[in-house]
Coordinates of C-alpha atoms in Angstrom, one line a residue:
M608 CA 3.0 16.3 13.3
N609 CA 5.3 17.2 10.3
R610 CA 7.9 16.4 7.2
G611 CA 11.9 17.1 7.4
G612 CA 12.0 20.1 9.9
A613 CA 11.7 23.7 9.0
G614 CA 11.0 26.9 10.4
P615 CA 7.5 28.7 10.0
G616 CA 6.2 29.7 6.5
Q617 CA 6.4 26.7 4.4
G618 CA 3.7 24.8 3.0
H619 CA 2.2 21.8 1.0
G620 CA -0.9 23.9 -0.4
T621 CA -1.6 26.8 2.3
T622 CA -0.1 24.8 5.2
R623 CA 3.7 23.6 5.3
Q624 CA 4.1 19.7 5.2
A625 CA 4.7 17.7 8.1
G626 CA 8.7 17.4 9.0
R627 CA 9.1 21.2 7.9
G628 CA 6.5 22.6 9.3
W629 CA 3.9 25.0 11.2
P630 CA 0.6 25.9 9.8
L631 CA 0.2 29.1 8.3
W632 CA -1.9 30.5 10.9
L633 CA 0.4 29.5 13.8
A634 CA 3.2 30.6 11.2
L635 CA 2.1 34.1 10.7
V636 CA 2.0 34.9 14.2
L637 CA 5.5 33.1 14.4
L638 CA 6.7 35.4 12.7
F639 CA 6.5 38.2 14.5
A640 CA 7.9 36.6 17.7
G641 CA 10.5 36.4 19.2
C642 CA 11.4 36.2 23.3
A643 CA 13.0 32.9 24.7
A644 CA 12.0 30.8 27.8
P645 CA 13.8 27.6 29.1
P646 CA 11.5 24.8 28.2
P647 CA 8.5 24.9 30.9
A648 CA 8.0 21.6 31.7
P649 CA 8.9 19.5 34.9
K650 CA 11.8 16.7 34.6
P651 CA 10.1 13.1 35.2
P652 CA 12.3 10.3 36.1
A653 CA 15.1 9.1 34.2
S654 CA 14.7 5.4 32.7
Y655 CA 16.7 3.3 30.4
A656 CA 16.8 1.2 27.5
E657 CA 16.5 -2.6 29.4
P658 CA 19.6 -4.6 28.2
A659 CA 18.8 -7.3 25.3
R660 CA 17.8 -10.3 26.8
P661 CA 16.9 -14.0 26.0
G662 CA 14.0 -15.3 23.8
G663 CA 12.0 -13.8 20.9
R664 CA 12.9 -14.0 17.5
F665 CA 14.9 -11.5 17.5
A666 CA 17.5 -12.9 20.2
A667 CA 17.9 -16.0 17.9
L668 CA 18.1 -12.8 14.8
E669 CA 21.0 -11.6 16.1
A670 CA 22.9 -14.7 17.2
G671 CA 22.4 -15.4 13.7
V672 CA 24.6 -12.5 12.7
A673 CA 27.4 -12.9 15.5
A674 CA 27.8 -16.2 14.3
A675 CA 28.7 -15.4 10.9
H676 CA 30.4 -12.1 11.6
G677 CA 31.2 -11.7 14.7
P678 CA 29.7 -9.7 17.9
D679 CA 30.9 -6.5 16.6
L680 CA 29.2 -6.8 13.8
S681 CA 25.4 -5.9 13.1
G682 CA 23.2 -6.9 9.7
F683 CA 21.6 -4.1 7.9
R684 CA 18.7 -4.5 5.2
L685 CA 18.0 -1.2 3.3
L686 CA 14.0 -0.6 3.7
E687 CA 13.2 1.3 -0.3
R688 CA 9.7 0.2 -1.3
N689 CA 7.3 2.5 1.5
A690 CA 5.3 -1.2 1.6
D691 CA 8.3 -2.3 3.1
G692 CA 8.7 0.6 5.4
L693 CA 5.3 -0.2 6.7
K694 CA 5.9 -4.0 6.8
W695 CA 8.6 -4.0 8.6
R696 CA 7.5 -1.3 11.4
L697 CA 4.7 -4.0 12.1
V698 CA 6.4 -7.1 11.7
L699 CA 9.0 -5.8 14.8
I700 CA 5.8 -4.4 16.7
D701 CA 3.8 -8.0 16.7
H702 CA 7.0 -9.8 17.5
A703 CA 8.2 -7.3 20.4
R704 CA 9.0 -10.0 23.3
H705 CA 10.1 -7.2 25.8
T706 CA 10.2 -3.6 24.5
I707 CA 9.4 -0.9 22.2
D708 CA 11.2 2.2 22.2
L709 CA 9.9 5.1 19.3
Q710 CA 11.0 8.1 18.9
Y711 CA 9.8 10.1 15.9
Y712 CA 9.1 14.0 14.7
V713 CA 5.7 13.0 13.1
W714 CA 3.2 10.7 14.1
F715 CA -0.2 11.6 12.2
G716 CA -3.5 10.2 13.4
D717 CA -4.2 8.7 9.7
A718 CA -4.8 5.5 8.9
T719 CA -0.7 4.8 9.1
G720 CA -0.5 6.1 12.4
Q721 CA -4.0 4.4 13.9
L722 CA -2.5 0.8 12.2
L723 CA 0.6 0.8 14.0
M724 CA -0.7 2.7 17.2
A725 CA -3.1 0.3 17.0
R726 CA -0.4 -3.0 17.2
I727 CA 1.7 -0.8 19.6
I728 CA -1.5 -1.2 22.2
A729 CA -1.3 -4.9 21.2
A730 CA 1.9 -5.6 21.9
A731 CA 1.6 -3.9 25.6
D732 CA -1.7 -5.7 26.3
R733 CA 0.9 -9.0 25.7
G734 CA 3.2 -7.4 28.5
V735 CA 5.5 -5.5 26.3
K736 CA 6.8 -2.1 27.8
V737 CA 6.5 0.8 25.6
R738 CA 8.2 3.8 25.1
I739 CA 7.0 6.7 22.7
L740 CA 9.0 9.9 22.4
F741 CA 7.4 12.5 20.2
D742 CA 8.1 15.7 19.0
D743 CA 5.4 18.0 20.8
L744 CA 5.1 20.6 18.3
N745 CA 2.7 18.3 15.6
T746 CA 0.7 16.1 18.3
M747 CA -2.2 18.0 17.6
L748 CA -1.7 17.3 13.7
R749 CA -4.5 14.3 12.6
N750 CA -2.6 14.4 8.7
M751 CA -0.7 16.9 7.1
T752 CA -3.3 19.6 6.4
S753 CA -5.9 18.8 9.3
P754 CA -5.7 20.2 13.1
E755 CA -6.9 18.1 15.3
L756 CA -6.5 18.6 19.0
R757 CA -4.9 14.8 20.0
D758 CA -4.6 14.8 23.5
A759 CA -7.0 13.0 24.9
M760 CA -6.4 9.5 22.9
L761 CA -2.7 10.1 23.6
A762 CA -3.4 10.6 27.0
R763 CA -5.8 7.5 27.3
I764 CA -2.8 5.4 25.4
D765 CA -0.9 6.8 28.0
R766 CA -2.5 5.5 30.9
H767 CA -1.7 1.7 29.7
P768 CA 0.4 0.6 32.4
K769 CA 2.8 -0.5 29.7
I770 CA 3.3 2.4 27.6
E771 CA 4.5 5.9 28.8
I772 CA 4.6 8.7 26.4
R773 CA 7.0 11.6 26.7
V774 CA 6.9 14.7 24.6
F775 CA 10.0 17.3 23.4
N776 CA 10.0 20.8 23.9
A777 CA 6.2 20.7 25.0
W778 CA 3.5 23.4 24.6
T779 CA 2.2 24.4 28.0
Q780 CA -0.9 25.9 26.6
R781 CA -2.9 22.8 25.0
D782 CA -5.6 24.8 23.8
W783 CA -5.5 26.3 19.9
V784 CA -6.0 30.1 21.4
G785 CA -2.8 29.1 24.2
R786 CA -1.0 27.5 21.8
V787 CA -1.0 30.8 19.2
T788 CA -0.3 32.9 22.6
E789 CA 2.8 30.7 23.2
G790 CA 3.9 30.7 20.0
A791 CA 3.8 34.2 19.7
V792 CA 6.1 34.9 22.8
D793 CA 8.4 32.0 23.1
F794 CA 9.4 31.4 19.0
A795 CA 12.6 30.9 20.1
R796 CA 12.1 27.8 22.4
L797 CA 9.4 26.6 20.1
N798 CA 11.5 26.4 17.1
R799 CA 14.0 23.7 18.5
R800 CA 12.3 20.9 17.2
M801 CA 13.1 17.0 17.7
H802 CA 13.3 15.5 13.9
N803 CA 14.8 11.8 14.6
K804 CA 13.4 9.2 13.3
Q805 CA 14.0 5.9 14.8
M806 CA 12.3 2.2 16.3
V807 CA 13.9 0.0 18.7
V808 CA 12.7 -3.2 19.3
D809 CA 14.4 -5.9 22.3
N810 CA 17.3 -3.8 22.3
R811 CA 18.4 -6.3 19.6
V812 CA 16.8 -4.6 16.1
A813 CA 16.2 -1.1 15.0
I814 CA 14.7 1.1 12.0
V815 CA 17.0 4.2 11.5
G816 CA 15.9 6.6 8.6
G817 CA 13.8 9.4 7.1
R818 CA 10.4 7.8 7.3
N819 CA 7.9 9.5 9.7
V820 CA 4.6 7.9 10.8
G821 CA 2.0 8.8 8.4
D822 CA 0.3 7.6 5.3
E823 CA 2.3 9.8 2.4
Y824 CA 5.8 8.3 4.3
M825 CA 4.1 4.8 3.9
G826 CA 2.6 4.7 0.3
L827 CA -0.8 5.2 1.7
N828 CA -1.6 8.9 0.3
P829 CA -3.7 9.0 -2.8
E830 CA -2.8 12.8 -3.4
F831 CA 0.9 12.2 -3.3
N832 CA 3.8 9.8 -1.7
F833 CA 7.5 10.3 -0.6
Q834 CA 10.0 8.3 -2.1
D835 CA 11.6 7.7 1.1
L836 CA 14.3 5.2 2.7
D837 CA 15.1 3.6 6.1
V838 CA 17.7 1.1 7.2
L839 CA 16.8 -2.1 9.4
G840 CA 19.6 -3.2 11.4
V841 CA 20.0 -5.9 14.0
G842 CA 22.6 -6.3 16.3
P843 CA 24.9 -3.8 18.1
V844 CA 23.6 -1.2 15.9
A845 CA 20.0 -1.7 18.4
R846 CA 22.2 -0.5 21.6
Q847 CA 23.6 2.2 19.5
A848 CA 20.0 3.6 18.9
S849 CA 19.1 3.0 21.9
A850 CA 21.7 5.2 23.5
V851 CA 20.7 8.1 21.3
F852 CA 16.8 7.2 22.4
D853 CA 17.9 7.5 26.4
R854 CA 19.4 10.5 26.0
F855 CA 16.5 12.1 24.5
W856 CA 14.2 10.7 26.8
N857 CA 16.0 11.8 30.2
S858 CA 17.0 15.4 28.3
D859 CA 15.9 18.3 30.0
W860 CA 13.7 19.7 26.8
V861 CA 11.7 16.2 27.3
S862 CA 8.2 15.9 30.0
R863 CA 5.5 13.6 30.5
M864 CA 2.6 14.4 28.5
P865 CA 1.4 17.8 30.0
V866 CA -2.5 16.8 30.2
S867 CA -4.0 15.5 32.4
A868 CA -6.0 12.0 31.8
G869 CA -8.8 13.8 30.6
P870 CA -12.6 12.3 30.2
D871 CA -12.6 8.2 30.2
G872 CA -13.1 7.3 26.6
G873 CA -13.6 3.6 27.8
A874 CA -10.6 1.2 27.6
L875 CA -8.3 1.0 24.8
T876 CA -8.3 -1.6 22.3
P877 CA -6.4 -2.1 19.3
Q878 CA -9.7 -1.5 17.0
M879 CA -9.1 1.8 16.1
I880 CA -8.3 2.0 12.6
E881 CA -9.8 4.3 9.7
L882 CA -8.4 3.4 6.7
P883 CA -9.0 4.6 3.2
P884 CA -11.4 2.8 1.5
A885 CA -9.1 2.1 -1.3
A886 CA -6.6 0.5 1.1
A887 CA -9.1 -0.8 3.3
A888 CA -10.7 -3.2 0.0
H889 CA -6.9 -4.6 -0.2
P890 CA -6.5 -8.4 1.1
A891 CA -3.5 -7.5 2.6
M892 CA -4.5 -4.8 4.1
R893 CA -7.4 -5.7 5.6
A894 CA -5.0 -9.0 7.3
L895 CA -3.3 -6.2 9.1
V896 CA -5.7 -4.4 10.6
A897 CA -7.3 -7.5 12.0
G898 CA -3.8 -8.5 13.3
A899 CA -4.3 -11.9 11.2
H900 CA -1.0 -11.5 9.0
S901 CA 1.7 -14.1 10.1
W902 CA 5.4 -12.4 9.7
A903 CA 6.5 -16.3 10.2
A904 CA 8.1 -16.5 6.4
D905 CA 9.5 -13.3 6.4
L906 CA 11.8 -13.4 9.6
D907 CA 12.5 -16.1 8.2
A908 CA 14.0 -15.0 5.0
L909 CA 15.2 -11.9 6.9
G910 CA 18.6 -13.3 8.0
G911 CA 19.8 -14.3 4.5
T912 CA 19.2 -10.7 3.2
L913 CA 21.3 -8.3 5.8
A914 CA 24.4 -6.9 5.0
P915 CA 27.5 -7.1 7.4
G916 CA 28.8 -4.0 8.5
R917 CA 30.0 -1.7 11.6
S918 CA 27.6 1.6 12.2
V919 CA 27.9 4.5 14.8
V920 CA 24.7 6.6 15.1
H921 CA 25.0 10.1 15.5
T922 CA 22.6 12.4 16.8
D923 CA 23.0 16.2 17.9
P924 CA 22.6 17.2 21.4
P925 CA 18.6 17.5 22.8
S926 CA 19.5 20.8 24.4
R927 CA 20.1 24.2 22.7
A928 CA 22.3 25.8 25.2
A929 CA 24.6 28.6 24.6
S930 CA 27.7 25.7 24.7
S931 CA 25.9 22.9 22.9
H932 CA 25.8 23.0 18.6
N933 CA 24.6 20.3 16.3
R934 CA 27.4 17.4 15.6
M935 CA 25.7 16.2 12.7
P936 CA 26.9 18.1 9.6
E937 CA 30.1 17.3 11.1
A938 CA 29.6 13.8 11.2
F939 CA 27.7 14.1 7.7
R940 CA 30.6 16.5 6.3
A941 CA 33.8 14.4 7.6
L942 CA 32.2 11.0 5.8
M943 CA 32.0 12.9 2.8
R944 CA 35.4 14.4 2.7
S945 CA 36.5 11.1 3.1
A946 CA 35.5 9.8 -0.3
R947 CA 38.3 8.6 -3.0
R948 CA 36.9 7.5 -6.0
E949 CA 32.6 8.4 -5.7
V950 CA 29.8 10.7 -4.0
L951 CA 26.3 9.6 -4.3
I952 CA 24.0 11.5 -2.3
S953 CA 20.1 11.6 -2.0
N954 CA 18.5 14.7 0.0
A955 CA 15.5 16.0 -0.1
Y956 CA 15.7 19.7 1.0
I957 CA 19.0 21.1 0.2
I958 CA 19.7 24.6 0.8
P959 CA 23.8 25.0 0.3
D960 CA 26.2 27.0 2.3
E961 CA 29.9 27.9 0.8
I962 CA 31.3 25.1 3.3
F963 CA 29.7 22.7 1.2
I964 CA 30.3 24.3 -2.2
A965 CA 33.8 24.3 -1.3
D966 CA 33.9 20.5 -0.6
L967 CA 32.6 19.7 -3.6
R968 CA 35.5 21.6 -5.3
E969 CA 37.4 20.2 -3.6
L970 CA 36.2 16.1 -4.4
A971 CA 36.5 17.3 -8.0
A972 CA 39.4 18.6 -7.8
R973 CA 40.8 15.2 -6.4
G974 CA 39.4 13.1 -9.1
V975 CA 36.1 12.3 -6.8
Q976 CA 32.7 11.9 -9.0
V977 CA 29.8 13.4 -7.1
R978 CA 26.2 13.2 -8.6
I979 CA 23.5 14.7 -6.3
L980 CA 19.5 14.0 -6.0
T981 CA 16.7 16.7 -4.8
N982 CA 13.7 17.9 -5.1
S983 CA 12.0 19.5 -8.5
L984 CA 9.6 22.3 -7.8
A985 CA 7.3 20.3 -9.6
S986 CA 7.9 17.3 -6.5
H987 CA 8.2 19.2 -3.3
D988 CA 6.2 19.5 -0.9
V989 CA 7.4 22.8 0.3
P990 CA 8.3 25.2 -2.2
A991 CA 9.6 27.6 0.3
V992 CA 12.8 25.3 0.1
N993 CA 12.9 25.3 -3.4
A994 CA 12.7 29.0 -4.0
H995 CA 15.8 29.5 -1.9
Y996 CA 18.0 26.0 -3.6
E997 CA 17.6 26.9 -7.1
G998 CA 20.1 29.9 -6.7
W999 CA 22.5 27.4 -5.8
R1000 CA 22.4 25.1 -9.0
R1001 CA 25.1 26.7 -10.7
D1002 CA 27.1 26.8 -7.8
I1003 CA 26.9 23.3 -7.7
L1004 CA 27.3 22.5 -11.4
A1005 CA 30.0 24.8 -11.6
S1006 CA 31.7 22.8 -8.9
G1007 CA 32.1 20.0 -10.9
A1008 CA 29.4 17.6 -9.6
A1009 CA 26.6 16.4 -11.5
L1010 CA 22.7 17.9 -10.0
H1011 CA 19.5 15.5 -10.6
E1012 CA 16.0 16.6 -9.6
L1013 CA 13.2 14.2 -9.0
R1014 CA 10.6 14.2 -11.5
A1015 CA 7.1 14.5 -10.4
D1016 CA 6.0 11.4 -12.5
A1017 CA 8.9 9.5 -11.7
A1018 CA 8.7 5.4 -13.0
L1019 CA 9.6 4.4 -9.7
K1020 CA 6.2 5.7 -8.1
A1021 CA 4.9 2.2 -9.0
E1022 CA 7.4 -0.3 -7.8
F1023 CA 8.9 1.6 -4.5
V1024 CA 6.3 4.9 -3.8
D1025 CA 2.7 3.9 -3.6
T1026 CA 1.1 1.2 -1.9
P1027 CA -1.1 -1.0 -3.7
P1028 CA -3.7 -0.3 -4.5
V1029 CA -3.0 3.5 -3.9
R1030 CA -1.8 5.3 -6.7
S1031 CA -1.0 8.6 -5.9
G1032 CA -1.0 11.7 -8.3
F1033 CA 2.8 12.7 -7.9
V1034 CA 5.8 11.7 -6.3
G1035 CA 8.0 13.6 -3.8
L1036 CA 11.7 12.8 -2.4
H1037 CA 12.1 12.4 1.4
V1038 CA 15.4 10.9 1.5
K1039 CA 18.7 11.7 3.3
A1040 CA 21.2 9.5 2.5
M1041 CA 24.9 8.9 1.0
V1042 CA 27.1 6.7 0.2
V1043 CA 31.1 7.1 -0.2
D1044 CA 33.0 4.8 -2.6
R1045 CA 30.0 2.3 -2.6
E1046 CA 31.5 1.1 0.6
R1047 CA 30.4 3.7 3.8
S1048 CA 26.5 4.9 3.8
F1049 CA 24.6 7.4 5.7
I1050 CA 20.9 7.1 6.0
G1051 CA 19.2 9.3 8.6
S1052 CA 17.1 12.5 9.5
M1053 CA 19.0 15.3 8.6
N1054 CA 18.4 17.7 5.9
L1055 CA 21.0 19.5 3.7
D1056 CA 19.8 23.2 4.8
P1057 CA 20.1 26.0 7.5
R1058 CA 17.3 24.1 9.8
S1059 CA 19.1 20.9 10.0
E1060 CA 22.5 22.5 10.4
V1061 CA 21.1 24.9 13.0
I1062 CA 17.8 24.5 14.3
N1063 CA 16.3 21.1 14.8
S1064 CA 18.1 18.1 16.4
E1065 CA 19.0 15.1 14.0
M1066 CA 19.7 11.4 13.9
G1067 CA 21.8 8.9 11.4
V1068 CA 23.5 5.9 11.0
I1069 CA 26.9 6.0 9.4
I1070 CA 27.3 2.2 8.4
D1071 CA 30.4 0.5 6.9
S1072 CA 29.8 -2.1 4.4
P1073 CA 30.7 -2.4 1.4
A1074 CA 28.0 -4.9 0.6
L1075 CA 25.1 -2.4 1.8
G1076 CA 27.2 0.1 0.1
E1077 CA 26.9 -1.2 -3.3
R1078 CA 22.8 -1.7 -2.7
L1079 CA 22.8 1.4 -1.9
A1080 CA 24.4 3.6 -4.7
Q1081 CA 22.4 1.2 -7.1
G1082 CA 19.0 2.5 -6.0
L1083 CA 20.7 6.3 -5.6
A1084 CA 21.9 5.3 -9.3
R1085 CA 18.0 3.8 -9.9
D1086 CA 16.3 7.6 -8.7
M1087 CA 19.0 9.3 -10.8
S1088 CA 18.2 8.1 -14.1
G1089 CA 16.0 9.5 -17.2
A1090 CA 12.8 7.8 -16.1
N1091 CA 13.0 9.1 -12.5
S1092 CA 14.8 12.7 -12.1
W1093 CA 15.8 16.0 -14.7
Q1094 CA 19.7 16.2 -14.5
V1095 CA 20.4 19.9 -14.6
L1096 CA 22.9 21.0 -16.9
A1097 CA 24.1 24.6 -17.8
A1098 CA 23.8 25.5 -21.2
D1099 CA 26.5 27.1 -23.1
D1100 CA 24.9 30.5 -22.7
G1101 CA 24.9 30.2 -18.9
S1102 CA 21.3 28.9 -18.9
L1103 CA 20.1 26.2 -17.5
R1104 CA 18.5 23.0 -19.0
W1105 CA 16.7 20.4 -17.5
R1106 CA 16.8 16.8 -19.2
S1107 CA 15.1 13.7 -19.0
Q1108 CA 13.5 10.8 -21.3
A1109 CA 10.6 13.1 -21.0
G1110 CA 12.7 15.9 -22.9
V1111 CA 14.7 18.9 -22.5
R1112 CA 13.1 21.8 -20.7
S1113 CA 14.3 25.5 -20.8
T1114 CA 12.5 26.2 -17.2
Q1115 CA 12.3 24.1 -14.4
P1116 CA 9.5 21.5 -13.7
A1117 CA 6.6 22.4 -11.9
R1118 CA 3.1 20.6 -11.5
D1119 CA 1.3 24.2 -11.8
F1120 CA 1.2 28.0 -12.0
W1121 CA 0.3 28.2 -8.1
Q1122 CA 3.8 26.6 -7.5
R1123 CA 5.5 28.8 -9.7
V1124 CA 4.2 31.9 -7.6
Q1125 CA 4.8 30.3 -4.1
N1126 CA 8.4 29.6 -5.3
L1127 CA 8.5 33.7 -5.7
L1128 CA 7.1 34.7 -2.8
F1129 CA 8.7 33.0 -0.5
K1130 CA 12.0 34.2 -1.7
L1131 CA 10.7 36.9 0.4
M1132 CA 11.4 34.5 3.2
P1133 CA 14.9 34.3 5.4
A1134 CA 16.5 31.2 4.1
S1135 CA 17.4 30.6 7.8
Y1136 CA 13.8 29.4 8.3
Y1137 CA 14.1 26.5 6.3

């Protein structure tokens, strides 16, 4: 599965990164395609999230939030550390009493993906009803660069009486030759992807944000890991997220796994884990794999860490009909324009447009301070985005906004990015967040690029909570510090400079010469792909 959402042609190494991408072999075919067709699969019966029921740890947790702050507010906690992104997903799965709904663009078959799936199977064995909605573009990927047809395994999981898997915008041809052919003749349909990312448990607690399911999103990839962000919410926000899930689950663009049950591989068990040796040697990871970890202390302490706030979960429509259009950009722009004093933005993949630049100018004219963090070429996993972003640097600076780019060797890597004992080679940015006046926050899946604006579906939550807003602002300011980012500055002669605690550079930082070559080559591709 895939990084954050883009069309053909980008890549980490020779393949476009998960969430942005297509494998290079497929991208070359798709570039010359163009014939649209309707979604191919028959629509399965409608079903909906079960109402929140009594019983279980999360019912008690929500009752505590309601008693302290009223029934209309939810409690929120930022999941900044990748280790926490993994841990709290496991906590929710392991303590689910009634239902688990999962909606993800990327679910790799790597160590993280296998670990979480094993715990989901264990929950289903306890009687928990599980619904899983994948974007079908990447269901064949074991990890970011290793394709592997995984339909047989997914079909085995789907046979569990308590688990149902559906896929968004499915391939009708399931083998390699069929997918290449289908991509060549049906690109317009296949280019529409579901980039949403969420988990809802017992209709009382949800995790919404930027993390896909894969090692690099949870700090377990020894090559590189992302700085990423989710928010855990308890209360009404879970029902808001469930409404988004149901809208997609019952969409015309969603179908059952379009495969037969496949050969009988034997009974499903949760013991399907193949952790990297370095991670498997860690005592905490061994306990997770064995299912021996007790989360009681974590859950007992959670209530005291939740920031109260009101929320609205936004999403784009699943459909790409002529009468529909993406609505997430409107919600994001309205929030940004509401600022009175300050806007802090962290977004991994930025290719602005004139509307965005005009908004920055208008905010500056009202005295609003705007600071933006995105990837440097050095921290990028998708050089194609940088190729089309870099021409906008001067416009962003001329608008009055401050611009920062993440350092590949950011100091935050040790504390927030790598999950011990993993020590990755570099860090990349995958956050999609904004905080306005340290009061109102956006956390979600939407990048500030043409693909998120027009092509993919996205989702995110806007939270009105000064307590959470202050925590988010402190985190974004930390990421923008000289220890973690380069500030881009315009010199008197019009040239650009990159300044951090590592010094001042007159050329954009890059990890190697090949990155600079890719940066040039991808300028030949249309920016609208990304």
